[in-house]
Structure formats: structure tokens, C-alpha cells
PDB file of C-alpha atoms in Angstrom:
ATOM      1  CA  MET A1045      32.529 316.016  98.130  1.00 53.00           C
ATOM      2  CA  ILE A1046      32.536 316.778 102.215  1.00 56.00           C
ATOM      3  CA  SER A1047      31.487 313.092 104.193  1.00 58.00           C
ATOM      4  CA  GLU A1048      28.825 312.561 106.697  1.00 63.00           C
ATOM      5  CA  LEU A1049      30.159 312.739 110.197  1.00 60.00           C
ATOM      6  CA  SER A1050      29.619 309.777 112.025  1.00 62.00           C
ATOM      7  CA  PRO A1051      26.738 309.628 114.554  1.00 60.00           C
ATOM      8  CA  ARG A1052      29.092 308.285 117.454  1.00 61.00           C
ATOM      9  CA  ALA A1053      30.976 312.177 116.472  1.00 58.00           C
ATOM     10  CA  ARG A1054      29.116 313.515 118.739  1.00 58.00           C
ATOM     11  CA  ARG A1055      28.518 311.496 121.303  1.00 63.00           C
ATOM     12  CA  ASP A1056      30.589 310.455 124.523  1.00 63.00           C
ATOM     13  CA  ARG A1057      29.887 307.336 127.212  1.00 62.00           C
ATOM     14  CA  TYR A1058      27.873 309.669 128.981  1.00 55.00           C
ATOM     15  CA  GLY A1059      25.620 310.942 125.806  1.00 60.00           C
ATOM     16  CA  SER A1060      24.777 313.899 123.311  1.00 58.00           C
ATOM     17  CA  LYS A1061      28.009 316.306 124.330  1.00 60.00           C
ATOM     18  CA  ILE A1062      25.056 318.518 122.390  1.00 60.00           C
ATOM     19  CA  ASN A1063      23.685 320.723 124.628  1.00 59.00           C
ATOM     20  CA  ARG A1064      24.398 318.822 127.211  1.00 66.00           C
ATOM     21  CA  THR A1065      26.680 319.110 130.079  1.00 72.00           C
ATOM     22  CA  HIS A1066      27.323 317.948 133.628  1.00 73.00           C
ATOM     23  CA  SER A1067      24.585 318.703 136.325  1.00 78.00           C
ATOM     24  CA  PRO A1068      26.730 320.704 139.236  1.00 79.00           C
ATOM     25  CA  ALA A1069      23.564 319.723 141.465  1.00 84.00           C
ATOM     26  CA  LEU A1070      24.411 316.271 140.986  1.00 85.00           C
ATOM     27  CA  ALA A1071      27.963 315.972 140.464  1.00 84.00           C
ATOM     28  CA  TYR A1072      28.813 317.588 143.631  1.00 90.00           C
ATOM     29  CA  ALA A1073      24.981 315.721 145.936  1.00 90.00           C
ATOM     30  CA  VAL A1074      25.251 312.471 144.911  1.00 92.00           C
ATOM     31  CA  PRO A1075      27.754 311.672 146.671  1.00 94.00           C
ATOM     32  CA  TRP A1076      27.483 313.204 149.883  1.00 94.00           C
ATOM     33  CA  THR A1077      23.917 311.816 149.747  1.00 95.00           C
ATOM     34  CA  SER A1078      24.637 308.462 149.532  1.00 94.00           C
ATOM     35  CA  VAL A1079      26.520 308.558 152.277  1.00 94.00           C
ATOM     36  CA  MET A1080      24.070 310.182 154.275  1.00 94.00           C
ATOM     37  CA  ILE A1081      21.490 307.816 153.017  1.00 93.00           C
ATOM     38  CA  GLY A1082      23.688 305.012 154.044  1.00 92.00           C
ATOM     39  CA  SER A1083      24.298 306.019 157.899  1.00 91.00           C
ATOM     40  CA  LEU A1084      20.220 306.047 157.920  1.00 90.00           C
ATOM     41  CA  LEU A1085      19.428 302.559 156.295  1.00 87.00           C
ATOM     42  CA  PRO A1086      21.135 300.245 158.726  1.00 81.00           C
ATOM     43  CA  GLN A1087      18.345 302.108 161.489  1.00 79.00           C
ATOM     44  CA  LEU A1088      15.432 301.672 158.832  1.00 77.00           C
ATOM     45  CA  LEU A1089      16.097 297.644 157.976  1.00 67.00           C
ATOM     46  CA  ILE A1090      16.031 295.673 160.955  1.00 69.00           C
ATOM     47  CA  ALA A1091      16.137 295.965 164.771  1.00 65.00           C
ATOM     48  CA  SER A1092      17.959 293.975 166.689  1.00 65.00           C
ATOM     49  CA  ALA A1093      20.407 293.389 169.986  1.00 63.00           C
ATOM     50  CA  VAL A1094      23.215 292.362 168.314  1.00 64.00           C
ATOM     51  CA  PRO A1095      24.921 294.286 165.284  1.00 69.00           C
ATOM     52  CA  LEU A1096      24.055 292.496 161.988  1.00 73.00           C
ATOM     53  CA  LEU A1097      23.908 295.083 159.003  1.00 80.00           C
ATOM     54  CA  PRO A1098      27.545 296.879 157.807  1.00 84.00           C
ATOM     55  CA  PRO A1099      28.215 300.480 158.705  1.00 88.00           C
ATOM     56  CA  LEU A1100      26.809 301.471 155.392  1.00 91.00           C
ATOM     57  CA  GLY A1101      27.418 304.959 155.846  1.00 92.00           C
ATOM     58  CA  PHE A1102      31.307 304.259 156.329  1.00 94.00           C
ATOM     59  CA  VAL A1103      31.780 301.454 153.859  1.00 94.00           C
ATOM     60  CA  LEU A1104      29.897 303.996 151.642  1.00 95.00           C
ATOM     61  CA  LEU A1105      32.143 306.405 152.240  1.00 95.00           C
ATOM     62  CA  LEU A1106      35.065 304.286 152.260  1.00 93.00           C
ATOM     63  CA  SER A1107      34.502 303.078 148.559  1.00 93.00           C
ATOM     64  CA  TRP A1108      33.727 306.198 147.384  1.00 93.00           C
ATOM     65  CA  ARG A1109      37.074 307.571 148.255  1.00 92.00           C
ATOM     66  CA  LEU A1110      38.689 304.066 147.274  1.00 89.00           C
ATOM     67  CA  VAL A1111      36.994 303.706 143.406  1.00 89.00           C
ATOM     68  CA  ARG A1112      37.252 307.927 142.994  1.00 89.00           C
ATOM     69  CA  PRO A1113      39.671 309.582 144.925  1.00 87.00           C
ATOM     70  CA  GLY A1114      39.988 313.189 145.360  1.00 85.00           C
ATOM     71  CA  LEU A1115      35.682 313.379 144.668  1.00 90.00           C
ATOM     72  CA  PHE A1116      36.017 313.933 149.035  1.00 92.00           C
ATOM     73  CA  PRO A1117      37.956 316.202 150.600  1.00 92.00           C
ATOM     74  CA  VAL A1118      40.383 315.215 153.560  1.00 92.00           C
ATOM     75  CA  TRP A1119      37.766 317.657 155.821  1.00 94.00           C
ATOM     76  CA  ALA A1120      34.769 315.194 154.578  1.00 94.00           C
ATOM     77  CA  GLY A1121      35.162 312.778 157.199  1.00 93.00           C
ATOM     78  CA  PHE A1122      34.056 315.373 159.982  1.00 95.00           C
ATOM     79  CA  PRO A1123      30.780 316.554 159.071  1.00 95.00           C
ATOM     80  CA  LEU A1124      29.457 312.944 157.614  1.00 94.00           C
ATOM     81  CA  GLY A1125      30.717 311.244 160.629  1.00 93.00           C
ATOM     82  CA  MET A1126      29.033 313.731 162.723  1.00 94.00           C
ATOM     83  CA  PHE A1127      25.885 312.944 161.040  1.00 94.00           C
ATOM     84  CA  ASP A1128      25.954 309.472 161.430  1.00 92.00           C
ATOM     85  CA  ASP A1129      26.954 310.180 165.038  1.00 90.00           C
ATOM     86  CA  LEU A1130      22.760 311.426 165.212  1.00 90.00           C
ATOM     87  CA  PHE A1131      21.843 308.252 164.114  1.00 85.00           C
ATOM     88  CA  SER A1132      23.978 305.308 165.071  1.00 82.00           C
ATOM     89  CA  GLY A1133      23.565 304.900 168.678  1.00 79.00           C
ATOM     90  CA  GLN A1134      27.025 305.857 169.037  1.00 83.00           C
ATOM     91  CA  PRO A1135      28.887 308.399 171.374  1.00 85.00           C
ATOM     92  CA  PHE A1136      28.619 311.826 169.889  1.00 90.00           C
ATOM     93  CA  GLY A1137      32.229 312.212 168.489  1.00 88.00           C
ATOM     94  CA  SER A1138      33.120 308.863 167.890  1.00 91.00           C
ATOM     95  CA  ALA A1139      32.267 308.712 164.389  1.00 92.00           C
ATOM     96  CA  VAL A1140      33.872 312.050 163.746  1.00 94.00           C
ATOM     97  CA  LEU A1141      36.711 310.937 165.045  1.00 94.00           C
ATOM     98  CA  LEU A1142      36.883 307.635 163.374  1.00 94.00           C
ATOM     99  CA  TRP A1143      35.791 309.319 159.533  1.00 94.00           C
ATOM    100  CA  SER A1144      38.330 311.603 160.295  1.00 94.00           C
ATOM    101  CA  LEU A1145      40.980 309.078 160.784  1.00 94.00           C
ATOM    102  CA  THR A1146      39.940 307.203 157.963  1.00 94.00           C
ATOM    103  CA  MET A1147      39.730 310.070 155.442  1.00 94.00           C
ATOM    104  CA  LEU A1148      43.271 311.142 157.003  1.00 94.00           C
ATOM    105  CA  GLY A1149      44.700 306.975 156.348  1.00 92.00           C
ATOM    106  CA  ILE A1150      43.775 307.078 152.837  1.00 91.00           C
ATOM    107  CA  GLU A1151      44.861 309.459 152.215  1.00 92.00           C
ATOM    108  CA  LEU A1152      48.372 308.789 153.500  1.00 91.00           C
ATOM    109  CA  LEU A1153      47.428 305.369 151.452  1.00 86.00           C
ATOM    110  CA  GLU A1154      46.788 307.448 148.362  1.00 87.00           C
ATOM    111  CA  THR A1155      50.274 309.031 148.387  1.00 88.00           C
ATOM    112  CA  ARG A1156      52.642 305.696 149.194  1.00 87.00           C
ATOM    113  CA  PHE A1157      50.506 303.568 146.965  1.00 82.00           C
ATOM    114  CA  PRO A1158      49.142 305.846 143.986  1.00 80.00           C
ATOM    115  CA  TRP A1159      48.512 303.223 141.787  1.00 82.00           C
ATOM    116  CA  ARG A1160      46.064 300.285 143.123  1.00 79.00           C
ATOM    117  CA  GLY A1161      43.908 297.311 141.569  1.00 84.00           C
ATOM    118  CA  PHE A1162      41.079 295.844 142.725  1.00 84.00           C
ATOM    119  CA  VAL A1163      42.290 293.310 144.764  1.00 87.00           C
ATOM    120  CA  GLN A1164      44.554 296.181 147.125  1.00 87.00           C
ATOM    121  CA  ASN A1165      41.576 298.294 147.417  1.00 87.00           C
ATOM    122  CA  TRP A1166      39.598 294.897 148.661  1.00 89.00           C
ATOM    123  CA  ILE A1167      42.835 294.455 150.953  1.00 90.00           C
ATOM    124  CA  ALA A1168      43.109 298.172 152.200  1.00 90.00           C
ATOM    125  CA  ALA A1169      38.972 298.564 153.038  1.00 91.00           C
ATOM    126  CA  SER A1170      38.848 295.247 154.810  1.00 92.00           C
ATOM    127  CA  VAL A1171      41.646 296.455 156.561  1.00 93.00           C
ATOM    128  CA  ILE A1172      39.862 299.982 157.827  1.00 93.00           C
ATOM    129  CA  VAL A1173      36.814 298.022 158.163  1.00 93.00           C
ATOM    130  CA  ILE A1174      38.231 295.507 161.086  1.00 92.00           C
ATOM    131  CA  ALA A1175      40.221 298.361 162.591  1.00 93.00           C
ATOM    132  CA  TYR A1176      36.622 300.467 162.669  1.00 92.00           C
ATOM    133  CA  LEU A1177      34.076 297.602 163.915  1.00 90.00           C
ATOM    134  CA  PHE A1178      36.819 296.650 166.673  1.00 90.00           C
ATOM    135  CA  LEU A1179      37.750 301.179 167.449  1.00 91.00           C
ATOM    136  CA  ALA A1180      33.850 301.677 167.702  1.00 88.00           C
ATOM    137  CA  ALA A1181      32.886 298.398 169.833  1.00 86.00           C
ATOM    138  CA  LEU A1182      35.875 300.156 172.407  1.00 87.00           C
ATOM    139  CA  ALA A1183      34.293 303.808 171.885  1.00 86.00           C
ATOM    140  CA  SER A1184      30.983 302.583 172.503  1.00 81.00           C
ATOM    141  CA  GLY A1185      31.969 302.263 176.310  1.00 78.00           C
ATOM    142  CA  ALA A1186      31.374 297.913 176.728  1.00 76.00           C
ATOM    143  CA  ALA A1187      33.594 295.770 178.045  1.00 77.00           C
ATOM    144  CA  ILE A1188      35.668 294.165 175.102  1.00 79.00           C
ATOM    145  CA  SER A1189      35.412 290.437 176.140  1.00 82.00           C
ATOM    146  CA  GLY A1190      35.514 287.696 173.953  1.00 82.00           C
ATOM    147  CA  THR A1191      31.594 287.394 173.667  1.00 82.00           C
ATOM    148  CA  THR A1192      31.724 290.617 172.540  1.00 79.00           C
ATOM    149  CA  LEU A1193      34.026 290.197 169.949  1.00 83.00           C
ATOM    150  CA  LEU A1194      31.986 286.859 168.786  1.00 86.00           C
ATOM    151  CA  ALA A1195      29.016 289.738 168.569  1.00 82.00           C
ATOM    152  CA  LEU A1196      30.931 291.369 165.795  1.00 85.00           C
ATOM    153  CA  VAL A1197      31.639 288.464 163.743  1.00 89.00           C
ATOM    154  CA  PRO A1198      28.726 288.559 161.800  1.00 87.00           C
ATOM    155  CA  GLN A1199      28.727 292.499 161.273  1.00 86.00           C
ATOM    156  CA  LEU A1200      31.775 292.350 159.933  1.00 90.00           C
ATOM    157  CA  VAL A1201      31.789 288.761 157.810  1.00 92.00           C
ATOM    158  CA  VAL A1202      28.560 290.883 155.936  1.00 91.00           C
ATOM    159  CA  THR A1203      30.596 294.088 155.746  1.00 91.00           C
ATOM    160  CA  LEU A1204      33.548 292.404 154.220  1.00 92.00           C
ATOM    161  CA  VAL A1205      31.546 290.172 151.373  1.00 93.00           C
ATOM    162  CA  LEU A1206      29.484 293.312 150.580  1.00 92.00           C
ATOM    163  CA  ILE A1207      32.167 295.694 150.071  1.00 92.00           C
ATOM    164  CA  PRO A1208      33.086 294.727 146.183  1.00 92.00           C
ATOM    165  CA  LEU A1209      29.380 295.170 146.116  1.00 94.00           C
ATOM    166  CA  ILE A1210      28.872 298.387 147.518  1.00 93.00           C
ATOM    167  CA  SER A1211      32.384 299.773 145.184  1.00 92.00           C
ATOM    168  CA  ARG A1212      30.106 298.745 142.270  1.00 93.00           C
ATOM    169  CA  SER A1213      27.452 300.308 143.213  1.00 95.00           C
ATOM    170  CA  VAL A1214      29.469 303.684 144.098  1.00 94.00           C
ATOM    171  CA  ALA A1215      30.525 302.926 140.451  1.00 93.00           C
ATOM    172  CA  ALA A1216      27.311 302.987 138.730  1.00 94.00           C
ATOM    173  CA  LEU A1217      26.284 306.358 141.106  1.00 93.00           C
ATOM    174  CA  ASP A1218      29.821 307.746 139.788  1.00 92.00           C
ATOM    175  CA  ARG A1219      28.396 306.917 135.839  1.00 90.00           C
ATOM    176  CA  PHE A1220      24.788 308.739 137.452  1.00 90.00           C
ATOM    177  CA  ARG A1221      26.486 311.628 138.661  1.00 89.00           C
ATOM    178  CA  LEU A1222      28.763 312.511 135.786  1.00 84.00           C
ATOM    179  CA  THR A1223      25.460 312.462 132.808  1.00 82.00           C
ATOM    180  CA  ARG A1224      24.986 314.856 130.543  1.00 76.00           C
ATOM    181  CA  VAL A1225      21.347 316.747 131.225  1.00 74.00           C
ATOM    182  CA  ARG A1226      20.038 319.294 128.620  1.00 66.00           C
ATOM    183  CA  ILE A1227      21.036 323.024 129.650  1.00 63.00           C
ATOM    184  CA  LEU A1228      18.143 324.808 128.894  1.00 59.00           C
ATOM    185  CA  GLY A1229      18.745 328.855 128.121  1.00 53.00           C
TER     186      GLY A1229
END
């Protein structure tokens, strides 16, 4: 006598496996779209003379790269940085340069320390974000003084606090990206 199959035999963590597979459109579009929407959000939410909101597009790119290594190619910093430059108000090319250098730096970090945990990723992201905010302030053409650096402190603190939350949201987006959808045909 043949025993019944377990109902869980035809399921995995992403849903039913029968007549379902990952959507290539979701798999490729969700990471790129989320970074581009993150680049737009700081301009839509609040307008102020002092930067308060973190550079969400950059932090999302950083989180995607640290949470899911290998998903973005190394050259992804160029087009995403160009998109961010169009909306951020920074001189055109600053995000292109900084995002591309970040992707190269994370690639070097990946080769040097392939196995990292949450704390190491948070420290790496914090160091990268601190350098990014300082270099973006330099690229903006503003005179760097104590007042300018003091104005960056709220943005820096908010960004460092939000890194784990943004990484969690990226993990949720990654699960959404890998959901199985029905194939018709």
C-alpha cells in the first residue's frame, strides 16, 4: 500500500511548487525599482534647509548589496547613481562616483570577509554611510566648516538608526521578489 504524500511535500518556503515558478519580472525589477523609489522619497516627504532624511536610495542599495550579495552587478552604482543625481540636487556625477566607489568597496569587502553577520554588516554600512555623507557634502560645493558638519549630525544619526530597519525591509522585499506565481500556458 502506498502511503499518502505529505501536504507539505509539494510546498517550499515560497509557496506551492506545482505549476508555479519565480517571476523573472519581479526577480529583476524589485531591487532596481526599490532603490530608485528610495532615491525619490527624501524629496517628496519633507523640504528643509538642513538635511534630515537619510539618503534612502543609497542606503537601500547598500542594504541590497549586504543582504543579498551578488544580486546587483558591480556596475549598478553607475546607472542608479545617475538616477539619484537627477533628483537629489547634488552636482551631476557625485552620486555616480560615490555609488560606483561604494559598489567596488563592497566587492572588495566581500572578497576579504565573505562570511559576515548582522553586526559586521551594520558596522560596514555605518562606515560607508559616514564616508558617503561627508564626501557628498564635499561634492556639493559647500564650505566645510564646523557648522556644516554639525548640520550633518541629525541626518547621520537617523541614517545609522534606520540601517537595520531598512535591511529588514530589503529582506522582506527579497522574499516578495522570490514568491512563486502561477504560470499560464
